[in-house]
Amino acid sequence: MAGVPKPTTTNTTSTTSTFQSFANGVDDAASRTGFQAQYQAITAEGQQDMLDAAKMQNALNRTQMLAKLMEAGPKAAKDLIS
């Protein structure tokens, strides 16, 4: 229809999508921070596990060395030293 003015509309989708983009960016940053915290905690736990395993291995080696010395006497001591 000629002569009938078109109704004016405001562009609310642009504002809404800008806000959603910002909110998504904040969510992404929060999830990355959460992931980093979890990763650091897992890494620290893994490091502690490795240290504990090394300590247990050292204790086992000492125990086996002492058992060998007690079993075979001076000859075993000479074998261990050389």
PDB file of N, CA and C in Angstrom:
ATOM      1  N   MET A   1       0.835  -1.163   0.000  1.00  0.00           N
ATOM      2  CA  MET A   1       0.000   0.000   0.000  1.00  0.00           C
ATOM      3  C   MET A   1       0.882   1.229   0.000  1.00  0.00           C
ATOM      4  N   ALA A   2       0.670   1.996  -0.993  1.00  0.00           N
ATOM      5  CA  ALA A   2       1.433   3.225  -1.113  1.00  0.00           C
ATOM      6  C   ALA A   2       0.874   4.265  -0.168  1.00  0.00           C
ATOM      7  N   GLY A   3       1.730   5.019   0.420  1.00  0.00           N
ATOM      8  CA  GLY A   3       1.304   6.088   1.300  1.00  0.00           C
ATOM      9  C   GLY A   3       1.158   5.668   2.747  1.00  0.00           C
ATOM     10  N   VAL A   4       1.207   4.380   3.052  1.00  0.00           N
ATOM     11  CA  VAL A   4       1.111   3.931   4.441  1.00  0.00           C
ATOM     12  C   VAL A   4       2.530   3.777   4.975  1.00  0.00           C
ATOM     13  N   PRO A   5       2.843   4.516   6.012  1.00  0.00           N
ATOM     14  CA  PRO A   5       4.211   4.422   6.530  1.00  0.00           C
ATOM     15  C   PRO A   5       4.465   3.057   7.173  1.00  0.00           C
ATOM     16  N   LYS A   6       5.675   2.589   7.015  1.00  0.00           N
ATOM     17  CA  LYS A   6       6.063   1.320   7.630  1.00  0.00           C
ATOM     18  C   LYS A   6       6.318   1.562   9.120  1.00  0.00           C
ATOM     19  N   PRO A   7       5.926   0.624   9.945  1.00  0.00           N
ATOM     20  CA  PRO A   7       6.192   0.805  11.376  1.00  0.00           C
ATOM     21  C   PRO A   7       7.697   0.724  11.642  1.00  0.00           C
ATOM     22  N   THR A   8       8.143   1.547  12.554  1.00  0.00           N
ATOM     23  CA  THR A   8       9.571   1.541  12.890  1.00  0.00           C
ATOM     24  C   THR A   8       9.823   0.480  13.948  1.00  0.00           C
ATOM     25  N   THR A   9      10.921  -0.200  13.815  1.00  0.00           N
ATOM     26  CA  THR A   9      11.296  -1.224  14.793  1.00  0.00           C
ATOM     27  C   THR A   9      12.676  -0.892  15.320  1.00  0.00           C
ATOM     28  N   THR A  10      12.904  -1.255  16.522  1.00  0.00           N
ATOM     29  CA  THR A  10      14.244  -1.074  17.092  1.00  0.00           C
ATOM     30  C   THR A  10      15.003  -2.373  16.936  1.00  0.00           C
ATOM     31  N   ASN A  11      16.271  -2.256  16.803  1.00  0.00           N
ATOM     32  CA  ASN A  11      17.109  -3.435  16.590  1.00  0.00           C
ATOM     33  C   ASN A  11      17.554  -3.977  17.945  1.00  0.00           C
ATOM     34  N   THR A  12      16.738  -4.801  18.564  1.00  0.00           N
ATOM     35  CA  THR A  12      17.081  -5.371  19.868  1.00  0.00           C
ATOM     36  C   THR A  12      17.923  -6.627  19.725  1.00  0.00           C
ATOM     37  N   THR A  13      17.890  -7.262  18.578  1.00  0.00           N
ATOM     38  CA  THR A  13      18.676  -8.483  18.409  1.00  0.00           C
ATOM     39  C   THR A  13      20.163  -8.177  18.446  1.00  0.00           C
ATOM     40  N   SER A  14      20.563  -7.031  17.944  1.00  0.00           N
ATOM     41  CA  SER A  14      21.972  -6.658  17.970  1.00  0.00           C
ATOM     42  C   SER A  14      22.456  -6.487  19.402  1.00  0.00           C
ATOM     43  N   THR A  15      21.674  -5.801  20.218  1.00  0.00           N
ATOM     44  CA  THR A  15      22.038  -5.586  21.617  1.00  0.00           C
ATOM     45  C   THR A  15      22.055  -6.907  22.367  1.00  0.00           C
ATOM     46  N   THR A  16      21.064  -7.741  22.125  1.00  0.00           N
ATOM     47  CA  THR A  16      20.983  -9.033  22.799  1.00  0.00           C
ATOM     48  C   THR A  16      22.158  -9.921  22.413  1.00  0.00           C
ATOM     49  N   SER A  17      22.488  -9.950  21.135  1.00  0.00           N
ATOM     50  CA  SER A  17      23.587 -10.814  20.711  1.00  0.00           C
ATOM     51  C   SER A  17      24.923 -10.300  21.239  1.00  0.00           C
ATOM     52  N   THR A  18      25.073  -8.979  21.351  1.00  0.00           N
ATOM     53  CA  THR A  18      26.303  -8.430  21.928  1.00  0.00           C
ATOM     54  C   THR A  18      26.434  -8.854  23.382  1.00  0.00           C
ATOM     55  N   PHE A  19      25.322  -8.761  24.125  1.00  0.00           N
ATOM     56  CA  PHE A  19      25.347  -9.171  25.521  1.00  0.00           C
ATOM     57  C   PHE A  19      25.639 -10.660  25.645  1.00  0.00           C
ATOM     58  N   GLN A  20      25.028 -11.474  24.790  1.00  0.00           N
ATOM     59  CA  GLN A  20      25.266 -12.918  24.838  1.00  0.00           C
ATOM     60  C   GLN A  20      26.716 -13.246  24.509  1.00  0.00           C
ATOM     61  N   SER A  21      27.290 -12.527  23.550  1.00  0.00           N
ATOM     62  CA  SER A  21      28.695 -12.746  23.213  1.00  0.00           C
ATOM     63  C   SER A  21      29.583 -12.431  24.403  1.00  0.00           C
ATOM     64  N   PHE A  22      29.269 -11.329  25.084  1.00  0.00           N
ATOM     65  CA  PHE A  22      30.043 -10.954  26.268  1.00  0.00           C
ATOM     66  C   PHE A  22      29.899 -12.010  27.358  1.00  0.00           C
ATOM     67  N   ALA A  23      28.660 -12.457  27.588  1.00  0.00           N
ATOM     68  CA  ALA A  23      28.407 -13.472  28.614  1.00  0.00           C
ATOM     69  C   ALA A  23      29.123 -14.772  28.269  1.00  0.00           C
ATOM     70  N   ASN A  24      29.116 -15.149  26.994  1.00  0.00           N
ATOM     71  CA  ASN A  24      29.824 -16.363  26.581  1.00  0.00           C
ATOM     72  C   ASN A  24      31.320 -16.213  26.801  1.00  0.00           C
ATOM     73  N   GLY A  25      31.846 -15.027  26.541  1.00  0.00           N
ATOM     74  CA  GLY A  25      33.267 -14.784  26.775  1.00  0.00           C
ATOM     75  C   GLY A  25      33.629 -14.916  28.239  1.00  0.00           C
ATOM     76  N   VAL A  26      32.761 -14.409  29.112  1.00  0.00           N
ATOM     77  CA  VAL A  26      32.995 -14.530  30.553  1.00  0.00           C
ATOM     78  C   VAL A  26      32.932 -15.993  30.959  1.00  0.00           C
ATOM     79  N   ASP A  27      31.942 -16.729  30.439  1.00  0.00           N
ATOM     80  CA  ASP A  27      31.831 -18.158  30.746  1.00  0.00           C
ATOM     81  C   ASP A  27      33.069 -18.919  30.280  1.00  0.00           C
ATOM     82  N   ASP A  28      33.569 -18.587  29.083  1.00  0.00           N
ATOM     83  CA  ASP A  28      34.767 -19.250  28.570  1.00  0.00           C
ATOM     84  C   ASP A  28      35.965 -18.975  29.466  1.00  0.00           C
ATOM     85  N   ALA A  29      36.110 -17.729  29.898  1.00  0.00           N
ATOM     86  CA  ALA A  29      37.231 -17.376  30.772  1.00  0.00           C
ATOM     87  C   ALA A  29      37.127 -18.120  32.095  1.00  0.00           C
ATOM     88  N   ALA A  30      35.919 -18.210  32.632  1.00  0.00           N
ATOM     89  CA  ALA A  30      35.725 -18.925  33.895  1.00  0.00           C
ATOM     90  C   ALA A  30      36.023 -20.405  33.734  1.00  0.00           C
ATOM     91  N   SER A  31      35.608 -20.980  32.619  1.00  0.00           N
ATOM     92  CA  SER A  31      35.868 -22.409  32.423  1.00  0.00           C
ATOM     93  C   SER A  31      37.353 -22.666  32.212  1.00  0.00           C
ATOM     94  N   ARG A  32      38.044 -21.744  31.529  1.00  0.00           N
ATOM     95  CA  ARG A  32      39.492 -21.912  31.354  1.00  0.00           C
ATOM     96  C   ARG A  32      40.207 -21.818  32.694  1.00  0.00           C
ATOM     97  N   THR A  33      39.776 -20.871  33.539  1.00  0.00           N
ATOM     98  CA  THR A  33      40.383 -20.731  34.857  1.00  0.00           C
ATOM     99  C   THR A  33      40.129 -21.982  35.688  1.00  0.00           C
ATOM    100  N   GLY A  34      38.918 -22.514  35.624  1.00  0.00           N
ATOM    101  CA  GLY A  34      38.595 -23.742  36.349  1.00  0.00           C
ATOM    102  C   GLY A  34      39.424 -24.910  35.859  1.00  0.00           C
ATOM    103  N   PHE A  35      39.607 -24.999  34.552  1.00  0.00           N
ATOM    104  CA  PHE A  35      40.419 -26.075  33.985  1.00  0.00           C
ATOM    105  C   PHE A  35      41.861 -25.945  34.445  1.00  0.00           C
ATOM    106  N   GLN A  36      42.395 -24.727  34.445  1.00  0.00           N
ATOM    107  CA  GLN A  36      43.782 -24.530  34.875  1.00  0.00           C
ATOM    108  C   GLN A  36      43.958 -24.928  36.333  1.00  0.00           C
ATOM    109  N   ALA A  37      43.007 -24.573  37.179  1.00  0.00           N
ATOM    110  CA  ALA A  37      43.094 -24.930  38.593  1.00  0.00           C
ATOM    111  C   ALA A  37      43.063 -26.447  38.765  1.00  0.00           C
ATOM    112  N   GLN A  38      42.190 -27.117  38.024  1.00  0.00           N
ATOM    113  CA  GLN A  38      42.128 -28.577  38.105  1.00  0.00           C
ATOM    114  C   GLN A  38      43.418 -29.202  37.592  1.00  0.00           C
ATOM    115  N   TYR A  39      43.930 -28.667  36.496  1.00  0.00           N
ATOM    116  CA  TYR A  39      45.166 -29.196  35.911  1.00  0.00           C
ATOM    117  C   TYR A  39      46.332 -29.043  36.886  1.00  0.00           C
ATOM    118  N   GLN A  40      46.420 -27.886  37.539  1.00  0.00           N
ATOM    119  CA  GLN A  40      47.498 -27.668  38.500  1.00  0.00           C
ATOM    120  C   GLN A  40      47.365 -28.608  39.694  1.00  0.00           C
ATOM    121  N   ALA A  41      46.148 -28.832  40.161  1.00  0.00           N
ATOM    122  CA  ALA A  41      45.935 -29.741  41.287  1.00  0.00           C
ATOM    123  C   ALA A  41      46.313 -31.168  40.912  1.00  0.00           C
ATOM    124  N   ILE A  42      45.931 -31.596  39.720  1.00  0.00           N
ATOM    125  CA  ILE A  42      46.268 -32.949  39.267  1.00  0.00           C
ATOM    126  C   ILE A  42      47.774 -33.094  39.106  1.00  0.00           C
ATOM    127  N   THR A  43      48.425 -32.064  38.561  1.00  0.00           N
ATOM    128  CA  THR A  43      49.875 -32.103  38.375  1.00  0.00           C
ATOM    129  C   THR A  43      50.589 -32.178  39.719  1.00  0.00           C
ATOM    130  N   ALA A  44      50.147 -31.376  40.686  1.00  0.00           N
ATOM    131  CA  ALA A  44      50.765 -31.399  42.016  1.00  0.00           C
ATOM    132  C   ALA A  44      50.585 -32.767  42.672  1.00  0.00           C
ATOM    133  N   GLU A  45      49.414 -33.352  42.509  1.00  0.00           N
ATOM    134  CA  GLU A  45      49.163 -34.683  43.075  1.00  0.00           C
ATOM    135  C   GLU A  45      50.056 -35.725  42.408  1.00  0.00           C
ATOM    136  N   GLY A  46      50.223 -35.616  41.097  1.00  0.00           N
ATOM    137  CA  GLY A  46      51.097 -36.540  40.374  1.00  0.00           C
ATOM    138  C   GLY A  46      52.545 -36.412  40.810  1.00  0.00           C
ATOM    139  N   GLN A  47      52.990 -35.178  41.048  1.00  0.00           N
ATOM    140  CA  GLN A  47      54.362 -34.968  41.515  1.00  0.00           C
ATOM    141  C   GLN A  47      54.562 -35.609  42.880  1.00  0.00           C
ATOM    142  N   GLN A  48      53.585 -35.442  43.767  1.00  0.00           N
ATOM    143  CA  GLN A  48      53.691 -36.040  45.093  1.00  0.00           C
ATOM    144  C   GLN A  48      53.696 -37.562  45.000  1.00  0.00           C
ATOM    145  N   ASP A  49      52.895 -38.124  44.117  1.00  0.00           N
ATOM    146  CA  ASP A  49      52.889 -39.576  43.916  1.00  0.00           C
ATOM    147  C   ASP A  49      54.257 -40.070  43.451  1.00  0.00           C
ATOM    148  N   MET A  50      54.887 -39.319  42.542  1.00  0.00           N
ATOM    149  CA  MET A  50      56.213 -39.709  42.044  1.00  0.00           C
ATOM    150  C   MET A  50      57.251 -39.656  43.165  1.00  0.00           C
ATOM    151  N   LEU A  51      57.190 -38.624  44.004  1.00  0.00           N
ATOM    152  CA  LEU A  51      58.122 -38.533  45.131  1.00  0.00           C
ATOM    153  C   LEU A  51      57.915 -39.688  46.107  1.00  0.00           C
ATOM    154  N   ASP A  52      56.664 -39.997  46.398  1.00  0.00           N
ATOM    155  CA  ASP A  52      56.374 -41.116  47.303  1.00  0.00           C
ATOM    156  C   ASP A  52      56.870 -42.439  46.721  1.00  0.00           C
ATOM    157  N   ALA A  53      56.688 -42.634  45.422  1.00  0.00           N
ATOM    158  CA  ALA A  53      57.153 -43.864  44.775  1.00  0.00           C
ATOM    159  C   ALA A  53      58.673 -43.964  44.838  1.00  0.00           C
ATOM    160  N   ALA A  54      59.372 -42.847  44.641  1.00  0.00           N
ATOM    161  CA  ALA A  54      60.836 -42.855  44.714  1.00  0.00           C
ATOM    162  C   ALA A  54      61.303 -43.186  46.129  1.00  0.00           C
ATOM    163  N   LYS A  55      60.627 -42.641  47.135  1.00  0.00           N
ATOM    164  CA  LYS A  55      60.993 -42.941  48.529  1.00  0.00           C
ATOM    165  C   LYS A  55      60.781 -44.424  48.841  1.00  0.00           C
ATOM    166  N   MET A  56      59.670 -44.976  48.369  1.00  0.00           N
ATOM    167  CA  MET A  56      59.410 -46.399  48.615  1.00  0.00           C
ATOM    168  C   MET A  56      60.425 -47.279  47.889  1.00  0.00           C
ATOM    169  N   GLN A  57      60.816 -46.882  46.675  1.00  0.00           N
ATOM    170  CA  GLN A  57      61.815 -47.644  45.927  1.00  0.00           C
ATOM    171  C   GLN A  57      63.157 -47.612  46.650  1.00  0.00           C
ATOM    172  N   ASN A  58      63.529 -46.453  47.194  1.00  0.00           N
ATOM    173  CA  ASN A  58      64.781 -46.357  47.948  1.00  0.00           C
ATOM    174  C   ASN A  58      64.745 -47.239  49.193  1.00  0.00           C
ATOM    175  N   ALA A  59      63.621 -47.236  49.891  1.00  0.00           N
ATOM    176  CA  ALA A  59      63.492 -48.082  51.080  1.00  0.00           C
ATOM    177  C   ALA A  59      63.589 -49.559  50.705  1.00  0.00           C
ATOM    178  N   LEU A  60      62.975 -49.954  49.605  1.00  0.00           N
ATOM    179  CA  LEU A  60      63.052 -51.339  49.142  1.00  0.00           C
ATOM    180  C   LEU A  60      64.487 -51.718  48.799  1.00  0.00           C
ATOM    181  N   ASN A  61      65.192 -50.825  48.104  1.00  0.00           N
ATOM    182  CA  ASN A  61      66.589 -51.107  47.751  1.00  0.00           C
ATOM    183  C   ASN A  61      67.455 -51.287  48.994  1.00  0.00           C
ATOM    184  N   ARG A  62      67.260 -50.432  49.996  1.00  0.00           N
ATOM    185  CA  ARG A  62      68.037 -50.568  51.241  1.00  0.00           C
ATOM    186  C   ARG A  62      67.721 -51.886  51.940  1.00  0.00           C
ATOM    187  N   THR A  63      66.445 -52.241  51.979  1.00  0.00           N
ATOM    188  CA  THR A  63      66.038 -53.488  52.632  1.00  0.00           C
ATOM    189  C   THR A  63      66.631 -54.697  51.922  1.00  0.00           C
ATOM    190  N   GLN A  64      66.589 -54.692  50.590  1.00  0.00           N
ATOM    191  CA  GLN A  64      67.158 -55.808  49.837  1.00  0.00           C
ATOM    192  C   GLN A  64      68.670 -55.894  50.027  1.00  0.00           C
ATOM    193  N   MET A  65      69.336 -54.740  50.093  1.00  0.00           N
ATOM    194  CA  MET A  65      70.782 -54.738  50.305  1.00  0.00           C
ATOM    195  C   MET A  65      71.115 -55.318  51.682  1.00  0.00           C
ATOM    196  N   LEU A  66      70.377 -54.904  52.710  1.00  0.00           N
ATOM    197  CA  LEU A  66      70.630 -55.428  54.051  1.00  0.00           C
ATOM    198  C   LEU A  66      70.342 -56.925  54.125  1.00  0.00           C
ATOM    199  N   ALA A  67      69.293 -57.381  53.453  1.00  0.00           N
ATOM    200  CA  ALA A  67      68.977 -58.811  53.447  1.00  0.00           C
ATOM    201  C   ALA A  67      70.090 -59.605  52.785  1.00  0.00           C
ATOM    202  N   LYS A  68      70.627 -59.069  51.699  1.00  0.00           N
ATOM    203  CA  LYS A  68      71.717 -59.763  51.014  1.00  0.00           C
ATOM    204  C   LYS A  68      72.956 -59.822  51.907  1.00  0.00           C
ATOM    205  N   LEU A  69      73.241 -58.733  52.602  1.00  0.00           N
ATOM    206  CA  LEU A  69      74.392 -58.721  53.513  1.00  0.00           C
ATOM    207  C   LEU A  69      74.215 -59.729  54.643  1.00  0.00           C
ATOM    208  N   MET A  70      73.018 -59.793  55.197  1.00  0.00           N
ATOM    209  CA  MET A  70      72.779 -60.718  56.302  1.00  0.00           C
ATOM    210  C   MET A  70      72.849 -62.166  55.829  1.00  0.00           C
ATOM    211  N   GLU A  71      72.433 -62.428  54.612  1.00  0.00           N
ATOM    212  CA  GLU A  71      72.403 -63.791  54.097  1.00  0.00           C
ATOM    213  C   GLU A  71      73.793 -64.292  53.733  1.00  0.00           C
ATOM    214  N   ALA A  72      74.553 -63.486  53.036  1.00  0.00           N
ATOM    215  CA  ALA A  72      75.819 -63.972  52.494  1.00  0.00           C
ATOM    216  C   ALA A  72      77.043 -63.461  53.237  1.00  0.00           C
ATOM    217  N   GLY A  73      76.893 -62.476  54.078  1.00  0.00           N
ATOM    218  CA  GLY A  73      78.015 -61.999  54.873  1.00  0.00           C
ATOM    219  C   GLY A  73      78.980 -61.122  54.107  1.00  0.00           C
ATOM    220  N   PRO A  74      80.280 -61.249  54.437  1.00  0.00           N
ATOM    221  CA  PRO A  74      81.301 -60.351  53.882  1.00  0.00           C
ATOM    222  C   PRO A  74      81.434 -60.423  52.360  1.00  0.00           C
ATOM    223  N   LYS A  75      81.222 -61.613  51.795  1.00  0.00           N
ATOM    224  CA  LYS A  75      81.340 -61.729  50.338  1.00  0.00           C
ATOM    225  C   LYS A  75      80.280 -60.875  49.644  1.00  0.00           C
ATOM    226  N   ALA A  76      79.069 -60.852  50.178  1.00  0.00           N
ATOM    227  CA  ALA A  76      78.007 -60.028  49.601  1.00  0.00           C
ATOM    228  C   ALA A  76      78.339 -58.547  49.730  1.00  0.00           C
ATOM    229  N   ALA A  77      78.949 -58.165  50.846  1.00  0.00           N
ATOM    230  CA  ALA A  77      79.341 -56.766  51.024  1.00  0.00           C
ATOM    231  C   ALA A  77      80.354 -56.367  49.964  1.00  0.00           C
ATOM    232  N   LYS A  78      81.321 -57.262  49.703  1.00  0.00           N
ATOM    233  CA  LYS A  78      82.329 -56.978  48.687  1.00  0.00           C
ATOM    234  C   LYS A  78      81.679 -56.845  47.309  1.00  0.00           C
ATOM    235  N   ASP A  79      80.709 -57.703  46.991  1.00  0.00           N
ATOM    236  CA  ASP A  79      80.006 -57.636  45.707  1.00  0.00           C
ATOM    237  C   ASP A  79      79.227 -56.326  45.563  1.00  0.00           C
ATOM    238  N   LEU A  80      78.614 -55.887  46.658  1.00  0.00           N
ATOM    239  CA  LEU A  80      77.838 -54.653  46.600  1.00  0.00           C
ATOM    240  C   LEU A  80      78.726 -53.423  46.442  1.00  0.00           C
ATOM    241  N   ILE A  81      79.881 -53.438  47.086  1.00  0.00           N
ATOM    242  CA  ILE A  81      80.787 -52.289  47.027  1.00  0.00           C
ATOM    243  C   ILE A  81      81.418 -52.173  45.656  1.00  0.00           C
ATOM    244  N   SER A  82      81.791 -53.285  45.056  1.00  0.00           N
ATOM    245  CA  SER A  82      82.478 -53.231  43.757  1.00  0.00           C
ATOM    246  C   SER A  82      81.542 -53.146  42.595  1.00  0.00           C
TER     247      SER A  82
END
